[in-house]
mmCIF file of C-alpha atoms in Angstrom:
data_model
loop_
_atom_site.group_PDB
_atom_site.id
_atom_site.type_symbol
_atom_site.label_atom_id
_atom_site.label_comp_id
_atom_site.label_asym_id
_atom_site.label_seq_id
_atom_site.Cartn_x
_atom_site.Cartn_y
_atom_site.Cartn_z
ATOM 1 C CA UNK F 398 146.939 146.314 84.389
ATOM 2 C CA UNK F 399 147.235 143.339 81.715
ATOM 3 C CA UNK F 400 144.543 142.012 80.267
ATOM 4 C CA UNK F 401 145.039 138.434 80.941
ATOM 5 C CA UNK F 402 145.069 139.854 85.045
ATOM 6 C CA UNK F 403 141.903 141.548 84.854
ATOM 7 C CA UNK F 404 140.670 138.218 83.574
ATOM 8 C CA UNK F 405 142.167 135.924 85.787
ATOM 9 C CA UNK F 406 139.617 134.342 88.305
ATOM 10 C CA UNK F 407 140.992 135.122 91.765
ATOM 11 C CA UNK F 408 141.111 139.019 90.121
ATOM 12 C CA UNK F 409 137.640 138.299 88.494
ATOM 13 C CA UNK F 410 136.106 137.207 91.891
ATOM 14 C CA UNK F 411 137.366 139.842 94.327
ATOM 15 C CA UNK F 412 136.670 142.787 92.220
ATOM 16 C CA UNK F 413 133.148 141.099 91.645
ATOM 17 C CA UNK F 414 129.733 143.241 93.477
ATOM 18 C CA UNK F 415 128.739 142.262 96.694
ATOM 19 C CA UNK F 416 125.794 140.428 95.604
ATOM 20 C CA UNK F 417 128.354 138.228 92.714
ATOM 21 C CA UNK F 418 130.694 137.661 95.899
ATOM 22 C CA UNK F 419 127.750 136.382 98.022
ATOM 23 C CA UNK F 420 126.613 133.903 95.576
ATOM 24 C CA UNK F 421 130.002 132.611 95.029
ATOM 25 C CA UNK F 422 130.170 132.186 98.501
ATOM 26 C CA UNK F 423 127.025 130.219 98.549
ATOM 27 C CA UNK F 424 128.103 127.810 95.946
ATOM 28 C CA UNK F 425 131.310 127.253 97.693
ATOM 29 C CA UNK F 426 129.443 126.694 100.988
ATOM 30 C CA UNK F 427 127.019 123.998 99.131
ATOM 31 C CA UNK F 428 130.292 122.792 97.490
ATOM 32 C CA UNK F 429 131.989 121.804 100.485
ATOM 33 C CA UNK F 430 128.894 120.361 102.310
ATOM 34 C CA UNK F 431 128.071 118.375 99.607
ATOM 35 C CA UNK F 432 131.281 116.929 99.187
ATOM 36 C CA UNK F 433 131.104 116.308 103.279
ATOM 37 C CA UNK F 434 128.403 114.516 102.760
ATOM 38 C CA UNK F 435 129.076 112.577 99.927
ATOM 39 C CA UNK F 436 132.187 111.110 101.623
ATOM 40 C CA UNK F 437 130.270 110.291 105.020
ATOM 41 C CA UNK F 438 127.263 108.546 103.224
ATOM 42 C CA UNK F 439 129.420 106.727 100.859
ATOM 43 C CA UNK F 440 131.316 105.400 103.747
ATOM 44 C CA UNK F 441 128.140 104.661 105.686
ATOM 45 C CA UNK F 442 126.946 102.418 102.266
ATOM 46 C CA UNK F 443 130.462 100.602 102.026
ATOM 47 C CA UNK F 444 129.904 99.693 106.003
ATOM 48 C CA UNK F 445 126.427 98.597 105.628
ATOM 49 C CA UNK F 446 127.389 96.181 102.577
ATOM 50 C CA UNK F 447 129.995 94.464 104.638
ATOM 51 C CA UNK F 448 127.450 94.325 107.449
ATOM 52 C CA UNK F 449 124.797 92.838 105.202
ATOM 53 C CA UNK F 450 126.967 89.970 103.720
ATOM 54 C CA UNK F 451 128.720 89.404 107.321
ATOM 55 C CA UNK F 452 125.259 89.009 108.867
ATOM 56 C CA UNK F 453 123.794 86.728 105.811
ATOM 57 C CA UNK F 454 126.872 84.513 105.527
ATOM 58 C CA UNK F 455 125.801 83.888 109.945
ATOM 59 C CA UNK F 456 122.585 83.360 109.582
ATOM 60 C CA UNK F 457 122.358 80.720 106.228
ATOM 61 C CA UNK F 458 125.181 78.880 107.765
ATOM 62 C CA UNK F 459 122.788 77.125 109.763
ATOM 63 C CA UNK F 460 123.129 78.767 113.294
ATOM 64 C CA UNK F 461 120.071 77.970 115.420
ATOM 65 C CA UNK F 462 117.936 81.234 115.581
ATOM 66 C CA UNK F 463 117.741 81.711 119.420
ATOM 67 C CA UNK F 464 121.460 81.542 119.455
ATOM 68 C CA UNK F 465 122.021 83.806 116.423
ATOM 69 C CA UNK F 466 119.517 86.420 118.400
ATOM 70 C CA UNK F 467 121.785 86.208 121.996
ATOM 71 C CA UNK F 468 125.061 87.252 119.873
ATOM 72 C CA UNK F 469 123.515 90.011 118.362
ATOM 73 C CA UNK F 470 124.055 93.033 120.074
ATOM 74 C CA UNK F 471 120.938 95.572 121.583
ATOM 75 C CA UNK F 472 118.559 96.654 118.683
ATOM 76 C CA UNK F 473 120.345 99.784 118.880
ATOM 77 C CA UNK F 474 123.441 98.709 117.945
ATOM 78 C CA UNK F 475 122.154 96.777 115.276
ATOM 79 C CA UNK F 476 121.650 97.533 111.147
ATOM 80 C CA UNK F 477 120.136 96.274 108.410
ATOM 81 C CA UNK F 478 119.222 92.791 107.995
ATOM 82 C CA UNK F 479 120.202 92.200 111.685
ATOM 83 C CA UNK F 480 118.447 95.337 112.660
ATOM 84 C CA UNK F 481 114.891 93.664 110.940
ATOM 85 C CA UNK F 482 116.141 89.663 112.725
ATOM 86 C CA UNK F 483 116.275 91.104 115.704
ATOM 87 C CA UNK F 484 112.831 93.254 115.935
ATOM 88 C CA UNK F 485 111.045 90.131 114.144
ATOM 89 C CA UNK F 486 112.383 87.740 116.451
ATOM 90 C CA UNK F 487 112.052 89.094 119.524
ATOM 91 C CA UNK F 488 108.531 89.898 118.397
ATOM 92 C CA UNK F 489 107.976 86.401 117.545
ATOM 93 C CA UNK F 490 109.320 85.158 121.070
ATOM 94 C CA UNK F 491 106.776 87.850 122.973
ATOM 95 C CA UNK F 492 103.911 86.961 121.374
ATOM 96 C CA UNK F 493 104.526 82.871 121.161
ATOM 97 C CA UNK F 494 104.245 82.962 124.513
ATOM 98 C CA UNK F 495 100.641 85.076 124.798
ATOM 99 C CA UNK F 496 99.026 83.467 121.728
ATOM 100 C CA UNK F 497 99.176 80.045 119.839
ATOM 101 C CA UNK F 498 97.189 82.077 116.917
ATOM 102 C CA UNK F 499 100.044 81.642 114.155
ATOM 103 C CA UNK F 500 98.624 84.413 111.968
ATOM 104 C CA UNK F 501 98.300 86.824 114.861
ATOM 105 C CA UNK F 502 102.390 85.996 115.794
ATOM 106 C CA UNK F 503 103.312 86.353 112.057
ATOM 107 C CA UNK F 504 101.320 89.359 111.438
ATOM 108 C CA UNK F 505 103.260 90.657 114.613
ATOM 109 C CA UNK F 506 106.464 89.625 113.419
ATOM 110 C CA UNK F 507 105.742 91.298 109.838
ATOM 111 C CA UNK F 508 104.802 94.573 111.925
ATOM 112 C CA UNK F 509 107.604 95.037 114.067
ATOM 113 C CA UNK F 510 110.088 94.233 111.018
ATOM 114 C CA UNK F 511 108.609 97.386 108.640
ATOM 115 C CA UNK F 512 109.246 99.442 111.291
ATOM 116 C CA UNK F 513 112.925 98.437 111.366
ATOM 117 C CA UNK F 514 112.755 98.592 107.508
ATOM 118 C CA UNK F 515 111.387 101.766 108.030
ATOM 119 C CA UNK F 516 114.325 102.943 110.209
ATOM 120 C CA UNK F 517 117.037 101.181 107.834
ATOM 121 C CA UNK F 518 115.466 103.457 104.791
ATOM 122 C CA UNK F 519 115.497 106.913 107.099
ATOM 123 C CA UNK F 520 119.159 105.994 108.137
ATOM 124 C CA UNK F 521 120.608 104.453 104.503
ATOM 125 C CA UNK F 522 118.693 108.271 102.760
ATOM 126 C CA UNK F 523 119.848 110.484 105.619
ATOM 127 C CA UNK F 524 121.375 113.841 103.950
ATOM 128 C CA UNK F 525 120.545 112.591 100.308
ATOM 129 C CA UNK F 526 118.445 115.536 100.361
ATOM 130 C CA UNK F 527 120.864 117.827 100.993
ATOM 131 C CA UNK F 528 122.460 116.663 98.109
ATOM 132 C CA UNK F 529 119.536 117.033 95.675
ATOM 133 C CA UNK F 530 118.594 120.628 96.978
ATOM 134 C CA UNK F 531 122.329 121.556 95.976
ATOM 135 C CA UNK F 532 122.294 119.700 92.447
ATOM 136 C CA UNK F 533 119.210 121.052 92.001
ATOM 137 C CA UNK F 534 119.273 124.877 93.507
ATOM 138 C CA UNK F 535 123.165 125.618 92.855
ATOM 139 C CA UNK F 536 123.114 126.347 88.450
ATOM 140 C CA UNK F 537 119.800 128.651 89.215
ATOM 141 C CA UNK F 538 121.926 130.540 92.341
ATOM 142 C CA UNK F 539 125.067 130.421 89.228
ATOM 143 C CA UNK F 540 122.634 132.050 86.840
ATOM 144 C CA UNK F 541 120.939 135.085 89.208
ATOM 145 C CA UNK F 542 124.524 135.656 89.943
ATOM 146 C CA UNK F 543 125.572 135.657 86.453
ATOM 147 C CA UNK F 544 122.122 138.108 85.524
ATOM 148 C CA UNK F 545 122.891 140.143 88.283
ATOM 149 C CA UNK F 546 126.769 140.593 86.952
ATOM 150 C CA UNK F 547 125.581 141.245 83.545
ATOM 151 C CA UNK F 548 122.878 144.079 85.090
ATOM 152 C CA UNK F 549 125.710 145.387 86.591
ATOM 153 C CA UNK F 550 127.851 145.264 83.718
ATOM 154 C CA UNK F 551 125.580 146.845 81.686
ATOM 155 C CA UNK F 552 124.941 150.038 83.624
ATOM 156 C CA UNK F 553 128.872 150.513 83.550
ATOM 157 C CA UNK F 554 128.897 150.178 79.895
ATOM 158 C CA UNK F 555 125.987 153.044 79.846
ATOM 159 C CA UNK F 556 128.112 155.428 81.659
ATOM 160 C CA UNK F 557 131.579 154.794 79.240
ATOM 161 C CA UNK F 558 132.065 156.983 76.149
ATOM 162 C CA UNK F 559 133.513 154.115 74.447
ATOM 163 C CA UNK F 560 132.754 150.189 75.155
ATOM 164 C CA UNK F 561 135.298 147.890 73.556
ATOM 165 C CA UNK F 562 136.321 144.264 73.940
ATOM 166 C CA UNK F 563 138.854 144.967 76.163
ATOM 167 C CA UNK F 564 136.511 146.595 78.272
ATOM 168 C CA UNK F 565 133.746 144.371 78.077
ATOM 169 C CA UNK F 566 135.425 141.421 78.604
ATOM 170 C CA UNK F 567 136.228 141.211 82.250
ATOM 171 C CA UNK F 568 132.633 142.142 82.818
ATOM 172 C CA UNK F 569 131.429 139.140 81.386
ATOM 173 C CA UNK F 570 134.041 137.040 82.816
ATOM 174 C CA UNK F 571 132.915 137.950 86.439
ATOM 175 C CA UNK F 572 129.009 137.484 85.664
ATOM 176 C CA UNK F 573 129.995 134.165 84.036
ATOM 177 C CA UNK F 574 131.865 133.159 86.312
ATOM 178 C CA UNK F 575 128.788 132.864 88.551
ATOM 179 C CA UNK F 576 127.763 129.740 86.635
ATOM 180 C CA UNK F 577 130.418 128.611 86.458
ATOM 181 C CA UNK F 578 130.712 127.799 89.700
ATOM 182 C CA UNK F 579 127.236 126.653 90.330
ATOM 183 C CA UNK F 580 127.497 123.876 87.809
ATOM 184 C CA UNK F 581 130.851 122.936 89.708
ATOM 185 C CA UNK F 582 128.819 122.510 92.906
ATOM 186 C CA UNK F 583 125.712 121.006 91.133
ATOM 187 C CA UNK F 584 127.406 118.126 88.830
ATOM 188 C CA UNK F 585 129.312 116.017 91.449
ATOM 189 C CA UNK F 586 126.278 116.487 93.728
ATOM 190 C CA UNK F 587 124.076 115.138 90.535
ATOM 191 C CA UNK F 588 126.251 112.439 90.296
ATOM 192 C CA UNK F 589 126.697 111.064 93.898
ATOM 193 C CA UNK F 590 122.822 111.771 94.867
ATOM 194 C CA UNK F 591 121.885 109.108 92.010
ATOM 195 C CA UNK F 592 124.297 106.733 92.740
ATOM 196 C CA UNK F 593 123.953 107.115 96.489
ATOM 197 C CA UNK F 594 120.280 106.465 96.008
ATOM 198 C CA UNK F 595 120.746 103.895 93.434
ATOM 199 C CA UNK F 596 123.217 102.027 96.513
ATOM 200 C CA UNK F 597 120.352 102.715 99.315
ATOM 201 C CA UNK F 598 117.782 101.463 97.025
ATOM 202 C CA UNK F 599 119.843 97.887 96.015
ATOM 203 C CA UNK F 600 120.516 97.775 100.059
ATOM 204 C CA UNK F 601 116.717 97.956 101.122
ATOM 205 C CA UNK F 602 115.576 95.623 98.483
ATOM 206 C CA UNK F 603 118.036 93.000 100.154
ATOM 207 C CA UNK F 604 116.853 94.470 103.412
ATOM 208 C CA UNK F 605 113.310 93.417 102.100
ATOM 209 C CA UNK F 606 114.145 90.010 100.438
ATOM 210 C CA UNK F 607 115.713 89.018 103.603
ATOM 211 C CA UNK F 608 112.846 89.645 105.632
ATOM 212 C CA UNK F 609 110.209 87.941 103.269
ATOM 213 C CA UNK F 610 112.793 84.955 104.069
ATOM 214 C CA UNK F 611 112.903 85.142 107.515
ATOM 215 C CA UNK F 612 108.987 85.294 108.128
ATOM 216 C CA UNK F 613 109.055 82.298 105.918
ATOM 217 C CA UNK F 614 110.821 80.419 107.952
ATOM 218 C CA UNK F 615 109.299 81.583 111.137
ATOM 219 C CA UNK F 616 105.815 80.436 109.289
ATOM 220 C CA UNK F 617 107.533 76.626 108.245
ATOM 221 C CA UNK F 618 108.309 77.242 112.019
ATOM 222 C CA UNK F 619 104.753 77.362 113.365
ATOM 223 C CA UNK F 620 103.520 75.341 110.901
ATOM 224 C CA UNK F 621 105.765 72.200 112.459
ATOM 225 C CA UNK F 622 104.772 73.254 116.030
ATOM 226 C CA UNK F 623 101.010 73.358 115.165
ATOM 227 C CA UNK F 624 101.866 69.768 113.197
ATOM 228 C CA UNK F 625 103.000 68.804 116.367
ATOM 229 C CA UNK F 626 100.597 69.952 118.498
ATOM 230 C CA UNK F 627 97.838 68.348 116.336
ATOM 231 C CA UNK F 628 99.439 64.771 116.828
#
């Protein structure tokens, strides 16, 4: 057989050891996973930036707040900045009519909104971990495949009366080729995890601007009434 077909990679894989083939199968595995869920998160950040601005442009336009809470739909349906509106508010409804203690409504309302925060950062990360166990896991699978290829190659070497290039070479290939694949799993999952992150972190810092706003207003809000009241 030709050299440059004992060193071609489909030839290099199949006539790799088991343990070789099971690593590359691995790292194709993480590959393909990784690319899933780089696609489905990405799409999940594009959505929840169009949600964000949608909801913002709504509620700055000057839409009275008990209104702007009976078009929302059920908390469940709800994300991001509308996700933390409608937990504080309906907080701050519940427990305006219990107490007139403004600190005890707005410590309420500051409560109940975390917790949606909370939720918002679990949903914007889910997966992202998935993504950093195979950027960081795949070039160290790569290399024990590669060692092990080279162990292997070795001992064949041992047993030849005569060790050439020709000979060697396709060895080294297949070990090699080990890393080389874990490095093409690992990069583009390096790549998305930090942007991904990068995206979920800008979104929950809006998340948390928007909700030091909002319990602003709902404090200029209690403030008036208790104006009121005192007149």
């Amino acid at each position: 057989m030709p050299v440059n077909d004992t060193l071609s990679i489909p030839h290099l894989i199949m006539n790799a050891s088991g343990v070789v083939q099971m690593v590359m199968l691995i790292l194709v595995i993480g590959s393909l996973l990784s690319w899933v869920v780089i696609f489905q998160r990405t799409f999940v950040m594009r959505r929840a930036r169009r949600a964000h601005r949608a909801f913002e442009d709504r509620f700055w336009s000057g839409i009275d707040l008990n209104e702007l809470y009976r078009e929302t739909p059920a908390e469940q349906d709800t994300q991001g900045a509308e996700h933390l509106f409608r937990a504080g508010f309906r907080e701050f409804n519940r427990l305006l009519a219990k107490t007139r203690n403004p600190q005890a409504i707005l410590d309420g309302v500051q409560r109940n909104m975390r917790v949606a925060w909370s939720r918002e950062e679990e949903r914007l990360n889910l997966h992202l971990v998935f993504l950093a166990t195979v950027a960081s896991a795949s070039p160290y699978i790569g290399l024990f495949g590669t060692v092990w290829g080279i162990m292997g190659s070795f001992q064949s070497l041992s047993m030849a009366q005569q060790a050439t290039l020709s000979t060697v070479a396709p060895w080294i290939a297949e070990a090699l080729i080990a890393t080389a694949m874990g490095l093409f799993a690992a990069i583009p999952a390096v790549i998305f995890y930090n942007r991904l992150s990068a995206e979920s972190g800008r979104l929950l810092g809006k998340y948390e601007d928007f909700a030091e706003e909002f319990h602003s207003i709902l404090h200029r809000n209690l403030q008036g009434r208790t104006d009121r009241g005192s007149d």
